[in-house]
Tab-separated table of C-alpha atoms in Angstrom:
chain	number	residue	atom	x	y	z
K	23	UNK	CA	-33.410	-39.458	-28.379
K	24	UNK	CA	-30.678	-38.145	-30.746
K	25	UNK	CA	-31.662	-34.563	-29.761
K	26	UNK	CA	-31.248	-35.381	-26.127
K	27	UNK	CA	-27.599	-36.554	-26.735
K	28	UNK	CA	-26.982	-33.330	-28.710
K	29	UNK	CA	-28.231	-31.220	-25.727
K	30	UNK	CA	-26.072	-33.243	-23.295
K	31	UNK	CA	-23.199	-32.792	-25.518
K	32	UNK	CA	-23.721	-29.090	-25.576
K	33	UNK	CA	-24.059	-28.764	-21.860
K	34	UNK	CA	-20.900	-30.793	-21.559
K	35	UNK	CA	-18.785	-28.841	-23.915
K	36	UNK	CA	-20.057	-25.510	-22.365
K	37	UNK	CA	-19.085	-26.844	-18.895
K	38	UNK	CA	-15.577	-27.784	-20.156
K	39	UNK	CA	-15.248	-24.270	-21.671
K	40	UNK	CA	-15.983	-22.543	-18.318
K	41	UNK	CA	-14.009	-24.876	-16.141
K	42	UNK	CA	-11.028	-24.056	-18.348
K	43	UNK	CA	-11.370	-20.311	-17.643
K	44	UNK	CA	-9.305	-18.718	-14.797
K	45	UNK	CA	-11.480	-18.352	-11.705
K	46	UNK	CA	-10.832	-14.564	-11.382
K	47	UNK	CA	-7.805	-12.822	-10.109
K	48	UNK	CA	-6.103	-14.324	-7.092
K	49	UNK	CA	-5.404	-12.249	-4.070
K	50	UNK	CA	-1.803	-12.019	-4.796
K	51	UNK	CA	0.183	-8.809	-5.030
K	52	UNK	CA	1.441	-8.339	-8.454
K	53	UNK	CA	5.292	-7.552	-8.422
K	54	UNK	CA	4.468	-4.452	-10.536
K	55	UNK	CA	2.012	-2.662	-8.337
K	56	UNK	CA	4.209	-1.690	-5.413
K	57	UNK	CA	7.015	0.103	-7.262
K	58	UNK	CA	5.023	3.326	-7.809
K	59	UNK	CA	3.967	3.548	-4.152
K	60	UNK	CA	7.341	2.876	-2.798
K	61	UNK	CA	8.752	5.501	-5.119
K	62	UNK	CA	6.340	8.072	-3.935
K	63	UNK	CA	7.087	7.126	-0.398
K	64	UNK	CA	10.907	7.651	-0.905
K	65	UNK	CA	10.165	10.832	-2.677
K	66	UNK	CA	8.796	12.220	0.472
K	67	UNK	CA	11.051	10.659	2.986
K	68	UNK	CA	14.450	11.661	1.381
K	69	UNK	CA	13.817	15.437	2.021
K	70	UNK	CA	12.588	14.491	5.584
K	71	UNK	CA	15.642	12.435	6.389
K	72	UNK	CA	17.874	15.407	5.338
K	73	UNK	CA	15.825	17.767	7.596
K	74	UNK	CA	16.122	15.356	10.532
K	75	UNK	CA	19.749	15.197	9.729
K	76	UNK	CA	20.187	18.851	9.789
K	77	UNK	CA	18.423	19.041	13.152
K	78	UNK	CA	21.011	16.527	14.522
K	79	UNK	CA	23.828	18.702	12.886
K	80	UNK	CA	24.811	15.519	10.969
K	81	UNK	CA	23.101	15.719	7.511
K	82	UNK	CA	25.572	13.833	5.431
K	83	UNK	CA	25.960	10.940	7.880
K	84	UNK	CA	22.014	10.741	8.186
K	85	UNK	CA	21.571	10.725	4.366
K	86	UNK	CA	24.272	8.074	4.025
K	87	UNK	CA	22.652	6.000	6.576
K	88	UNK	CA	19.192	6.326	5.327
K	89	UNK	CA	20.056	5.554	1.753
K	90	UNK	CA	22.050	2.470	2.852
K	91	UNK	CA	19.294	1.289	4.907
K	92	UNK	CA	16.607	1.870	2.041
K	93	UNK	CA	19.007	-0.054	-0.275
K	94	UNK	CA	19.107	-3.042	1.991
K	95	UNK	CA	15.280	-2.926	2.435
K	96	UNK	CA	14.363	-2.686	-1.083
K	97	UNK	CA	16.485	-5.759	-1.945
K	98	UNK	CA	13.984	-7.678	0.334
K	99	UNK	CA	11.170	-6.506	-1.924
K	100	UNK	CA	13.156	-7.729	-4.950
K	101	UNK	CA	13.845	-4.210	-6.083
K	102	UNK	CA	17.068	-2.901	-7.405
K	103	UNK	CA	17.376	0.527	-5.675
K	104	UNK	CA	19.784	3.156	-7.055
K	105	UNK	CA	20.112	6.681	-5.864
K	106	UNK	CA	22.431	9.739	-6.354
K	107	UNK	CA	21.869	12.820	-4.076
K	108	UNK	CA	23.395	16.206	-3.844
K	109	UNK	CA	22.607	18.653	-1.192
K	110	UNK	CA	24.119	22.079	-0.567
K	111	UNK	CA	24.450	24.038	2.585
K	112	UNK	CA	25.323	27.716	2.541
K	113	UNK	CA	26.803	29.994	5.136
K	114	UNK	CA	25.677	33.508	4.789
K	115	UNK	CA	28.395	34.713	7.125
K	116	UNK	CA	31.356	33.424	5.201
K	117	UNK	CA	29.680	32.942	1.753
K	118	UNK	CA	30.764	29.323	1.594
K	119	UNK	CA	28.737	26.525	0.237
K	120	UNK	CA	29.247	22.902	1.178
K	121	UNK	CA	28.173	20.597	-1.609
K	122	UNK	CA	27.707	17.016	-0.343
K	123	UNK	CA	27.319	14.063	-2.840
K	124	UNK	CA	26.057	10.617	-2.231
K	125	UNK	CA	26.554	7.774	-4.745
K	126	UNK	CA	24.274	4.741	-4.613
K	127	UNK	CA	24.308	4.017	-8.344
K	128	UNK	CA	26.076	0.683	-8.243
K	129	UNK	CA	29.497	1.754	-9.299
K	130	UNK	CA	32.123	4.249	-8.349
K	131	UNK	CA	31.933	7.465	-10.230
K	132	UNK	CA	33.637	10.732	-10.883
K	133	UNK	CA	31.339	13.656	-10.306
K	134	UNK	CA	31.838	16.887	-12.136
K	135	UNK	CA	30.622	19.924	-10.435
K	136	UNK	CA	30.507	23.589	-11.739
K	137	UNK	CA	29.291	26.205	-9.463
K	138	UNK	CA	29.336	29.573	-11.149
K	139	UNK	CA	32.200	28.489	-13.209
K	140	UNK	CA	34.325	26.937	-10.451
K	141	UNK	CA	34.770	23.405	-11.658
K	142	UNK	CA	35.598	20.457	-9.441
K	143	UNK	CA	36.004	16.745	-9.932
K	144	UNK	CA	34.935	14.602	-7.035
K	145	UNK	CA	35.429	10.913	-6.822
K	146	UNK	CA	32.681	9.068	-4.968
K	147	UNK	CA	32.763	5.346	-4.340
K	148	UNK	CA	29.615	3.374	-4.481
K	149	UNK	CA	27.719	3.425	-1.277
K	150	UNK	CA	29.855	6.435	-0.013
K	151	UNK	CA	29.579	10.155	0.158
K	152	UNK	CA	31.915	13.157	-0.361
K	153	UNK	CA	31.835	16.960	0.339
K	154	UNK	CA	33.473	19.825	-1.229
K	155	UNK	CA	33.483	23.504	-0.259
K	156	UNK	CA	33.044	26.345	-2.672
K	157	UNK	CA	34.112	29.858	-1.301
K	158	UNK	CA	32.681	33.323	-1.811
K	159	UNK	CA	29.406	32.225	-3.379
K	160	UNK	CA	26.817	34.792	-4.254
K	161	UNK	CA	23.274	34.804	-2.773
K	162	UNK	CA	22.080	32.861	-5.754
K	163	UNK	CA	24.179	30.415	-7.693
K	164	UNK	CA	24.123	28.011	-10.643
K	165	UNK	CA	25.210	24.551	-9.968
K	166	UNK	CA	25.729	21.855	-12.631
K	167	UNK	CA	26.252	18.178	-11.635
K	168	UNK	CA	27.583	15.517	-14.091
K	169	UNK	CA	27.401	11.976	-12.599
K	170	UNK	CA	27.746	8.933	-14.801
K	171	UNK	CA	25.626	9.481	-18.019
K	172	UNK	CA	23.395	11.985	-16.138
K	173	UNK	CA	23.606	15.765	-15.851
K	174	UNK	CA	21.558	18.239	-13.952
K	175	UNK	CA	21.526	21.973	-13.498
K	176	UNK	CA	20.067	24.045	-10.754
K	177	UNK	CA	19.813	27.605	-9.711
K	178	UNK	CA	19.798	27.602	-5.870
K	179	UNK	CA	19.669	30.039	-3.117
K	180	UNK	CA	22.778	30.103	-0.874
K	181	UNK	CA	21.022	30.789	2.343
K	182	UNK	CA	18.880	27.633	2.202
K	183	UNK	CA	19.709	23.974	2.126
K	184	UNK	CA	18.968	22.535	-1.212
K	185	UNK	CA	18.674	19.016	-2.157
K	186	UNK	CA	18.443	16.994	-5.403
K	187	UNK	CA	17.981	13.259	-5.289
K	188	UNK	CA	17.669	10.771	-8.230
K	189	UNK	CA	15.775	7.622	-7.134
K	190	UNK	CA	15.459	4.604	-9.389
K	191	UNK	CA	13.738	1.320	-8.715
K	192	UNK	CA	14.069	-1.563	-11.001
K	193	UNK	CA	12.380	-4.974	-11.071
K	194	UNK	CA	13.080	-6.986	-14.266
K	195	UNK	CA	12.110	-4.886	-17.066
K	196	UNK	CA	10.158	-2.356	-15.062
K	197	UNK	CA	11.633	0.907	-13.987
K	198	UNK	CA	10.292	3.635	-11.871
K	199	UNK	CA	12.321	6.734	-11.595
K	200	UNK	CA	12.017	10.166	-10.154
K	201	UNK	CA	14.019	13.325	-9.525
K	202	UNK	CA	13.388	14.885	-6.042
K	203	UNK	CA	14.158	18.678	-5.719
K	204	UNK	CA	13.738	20.207	-2.394
J	9	UNK	CA	-25.675	-33.544	-39.343
J	10	UNK	CA	-28.341	-30.989	-38.490
J	11	UNK	CA	-28.324	-32.170	-34.918
J	12	UNK	CA	-24.522	-31.467	-34.962
J	13	UNK	CA	-25.119	-27.786	-35.901
J	14	UNK	CA	-27.835	-27.445	-33.509
J	15	UNK	CA	-25.329	-28.605	-30.853
J	16	UNK	CA	-22.820	-26.082	-31.971
J	17	UNK	CA	-25.520	-23.310	-31.823
J	18	UNK	CA	-26.427	-24.487	-28.378
J	19	UNK	CA	-22.837	-24.281	-27.217
J	20	UNK	CA	-22.428	-20.830	-28.556
J	21	UNK	CA	-25.643	-19.630	-26.990
J	22	UNK	CA	-24.600	-21.060	-23.721
J	23	UNK	CA	-21.178	-19.343	-23.822
J	24	UNK	CA	-22.719	-16.048	-24.744
J	25	UNK	CA	-25.246	-16.275	-21.906
J	26	UNK	CA	-22.994	-17.376	-19.187
J	27	UNK	CA	-20.369	-14.841	-20.218
J	28	UNK	CA	-22.910	-12.111	-20.069
J	29	UNK	CA	-24.037	-13.222	-16.527
J	30	UNK	CA	-20.377	-13.475	-15.338
J	31	UNK	CA	-19.680	-9.963	-16.618
J	32	UNK	CA	-22.679	-8.785	-14.525
J	33	UNK	CA	-21.575	-10.707	-11.452
J	34	UNK	CA	-19.607	-8.780	-8.812
J	35	UNK	CA	-15.793	-9.102	-8.912
J	36	UNK	CA	-15.289	-10.574	-12.351
J	37	UNK	CA	-13.079	-8.334	-14.518
J	38	UNK	CA	-11.954	-6.450	-11.588
J	39	UNK	CA	-8.314	-6.864	-10.317
J	40	UNK	CA	-8.806	-7.237	-6.514
J	41	UNK	CA	-5.113	-7.730	-5.830
J	42	UNK	CA	-4.285	-4.317	-7.545
J	43	UNK	CA	-7.134	-2.471	-5.800
J	44	UNK	CA	-6.266	-3.755	-2.336
J	45	UNK	CA	-2.631	-2.897	-2.720
J	46	UNK	CA	-3.510	0.713	-3.591
J	47	UNK	CA	-5.890	0.740	-0.687
J	48	UNK	CA	-3.265	-0.378	1.759
J	49	UNK	CA	-0.846	2.201	0.628
J	50	UNK	CA	-3.518	4.868	0.713
J	51	UNK	CA	-4.450	4.012	4.270
J	52	UNK	CA	-0.868	4.279	5.518
J	53	UNK	CA	-0.334	7.436	3.538
J	54	UNK	CA	-3.500	8.984	4.846
J	55	UNK	CA	-2.670	8.245	8.474
J	56	UNK	CA	0.674	9.810	7.835
J	57	UNK	CA	-0.916	12.926	6.437
J	58	UNK	CA	-3.158	13.180	9.483
J	59	UNK	CA	-0.013	13.057	11.636
J	60	UNK	CA	-1.156	9.922	13.365
J	61	UNK	CA	1.153	7.167	11.890
J	62	UNK	CA	4.564	8.318	13.071
J	63	UNK	CA	3.671	8.694	16.848
J	64	UNK	CA	2.349	5.134	16.932
J	65	UNK	CA	5.441	3.924	15.012
J	66	UNK	CA	7.987	5.604	17.149
J	67	UNK	CA	6.175	4.264	20.327
J	68	UNK	CA	6.058	0.874	18.811
J	69	UNK	CA	2.348	0.804	19.214
J	70	UNK	CA	1.367	-1.662	16.444
J	71	UNK	CA	-1.962	-2.490	17.878
J	72	UNK	CA	-2.822	1.171	18.246
J	73	UNK	CA	-1.796	1.716	14.627
J	74	UNK	CA	-3.913	-1.255	13.671
J	75	UNK	CA	-6.885	0.118	15.445
J	76	UNK	CA	-6.743	3.133	13.207
J	77	UNK	CA	-7.238	1.090	10.220
J	78	UNK	CA	-10.724	0.115	8.969
J	79	UNK	CA	-11.168	-2.336	6.243
J	80	UNK	CA	-14.299	-3.796	4.808
J	81	UNK	CA	-14.166	-7.473	3.873
J	82	UNK	CA	-10.567	-7.606	4.842
J	83	UNK	CA	-8.601	-8.569	7.989
J	84	UNK	CA	-5.300	-6.893	8.682
J	85	UNK	CA	-2.229	-6.962	10.860
J	86	UNK	CA	0.489	-4.519	11.317
J	87	UNK	CA	4.223	-4.917	11.896
J	88	UNK	CA	6.641	-2.114	12.896
J	89	UNK	CA	10.304	-2.920	12.089
J	90	UNK	CA	13.308	-0.767	13.134
J	91	UNK	CA	16.535	-0.183	11.351
J	92	UNK	CA	18.170	-3.311	12.831
J	93	UNK	CA	15.341	-5.426	11.509
J	94	UNK	CA	13.711	-6.023	14.733
J	95	UNK	CA	9.831	-6.215	14.301
J	96	UNK	CA	6.976	-5.869	16.661
J	97	UNK	CA	3.515	-6.977	15.586
J	98	UNK	CA	2.064	-9.911	14.046
J	99	UNK	CA	2.263	-11.711	10.810
J	100	UNK	CA	-1.015	-12.576	8.918
J	101	UNK	CA	-2.933	-15.323	10.384
J	102	UNK	CA	-4.523	-16.466	7.207
J	103	UNK	CA	-4.477	-19.769	5.115
J	104	UNK	CA	-4.869	-17.867	1.869
J	105	UNK	CA	-2.281	-15.491	0.507
J	106	UNK	CA	-2.347	-11.925	1.685
J	107	UNK	CA	-1.109	-8.595	0.510
J	108	UNK	CA	1.710	-6.705	2.098
J	109	UNK	CA	2.049	-3.000	1.916
J	110	UNK	CA	5.271	-1.395	3.081
J	111	UNK	CA	5.750	2.270	4.232
J	112	UNK	CA	9.154	3.604	5.058
J	113	UNK	CA	9.722	6.640	7.432
J	114	UNK	CA	12.875	8.472	8.346
J	115	UNK	CA	11.564	9.453	11.682
J	116	UNK	CA	9.364	12.084	13.425
J	117	UNK	CA	11.230	14.544	15.531
J	118	UNK	CA	14.579	12.915	15.135
J	119	UNK	CA	16.180	10.479	12.720
J	120	UNK	CA	14.721	7.098	13.491
J	121	UNK	CA	13.936	5.187	10.424
J	122	UNK	CA	11.249	2.450	10.501
J	123	UNK	CA	9.492	0.212	8.057
J	124	UNK	CA	5.784	-0.366	8.624
J	125	UNK	CA	4.183	-3.469	7.068
J	126	UNK	CA	0.443	-3.672	6.632
J	127	UNK	CA	-0.884	-7.126	5.670
J	128	UNK	CA	-4.338	-7.596	4.446
J	129	UNK	CA	-6.392	-10.717	3.633
J	130	UNK	CA	-9.980	-11.559	2.761
J	131	UNK	CA	-12.182	-12.542	5.682
């Protein structure tokens, strides 16, 4: 009789143990999983948006519009989106290069540009873009960009549109970041 | 006192056996949420790579886009939202929670940004 009580007690304690276990993963998307996918998606779409803007002969406005829209969208995903982009359009006839800057980093900033030794300082408000024109640029040029605490250097071809975009997604302590160069 | 130790042994044996059976059972130890989320993104990305996704989106053809998506054990619905936030398509019709995947496009032949939402839930 005593043994039966011990067996019953064992079965009861085993049952309590397994009842206390979580019943497997719920079908709920973890907030961490989508950041990588969205970042990869944006890495592809930023150059595409610029191409579409060039076809419309309105690249800077298109990039501004697209970046602002993405910023608003990602807020709905509880993501803090930041971006800084630079693209350069060269004119082989005149040798001019127009460098356009877009600042979506959350604060106004002074951007330092150095194109083959020609230095410029451009003030760009948060959520805005600016352009500056460099004259008599060679077929290949070195461009350095300092924005905030970041700095990047490139060697670009003048007769091609070149793009650099920094994209950063933040949610809590999780950060997904990427440099896009096209 | 001996019976007490027999009970402890029985409990431990039971825990070990049932844990072993649970590990063998399908789905325990996996993270279905993570897998499904990746699957949803891959589906949209693959359709984009095939050149299928954007034409459906530009046409607002959410049902056509949804018909291109084949999922085993999951039901799905598609919404297409334009830049103004107007969405065509249907929200999930499920009592349980569902997973949403989001895909952003800047346009196809001209600048027309859209957000595609793919919702998936277990049958």
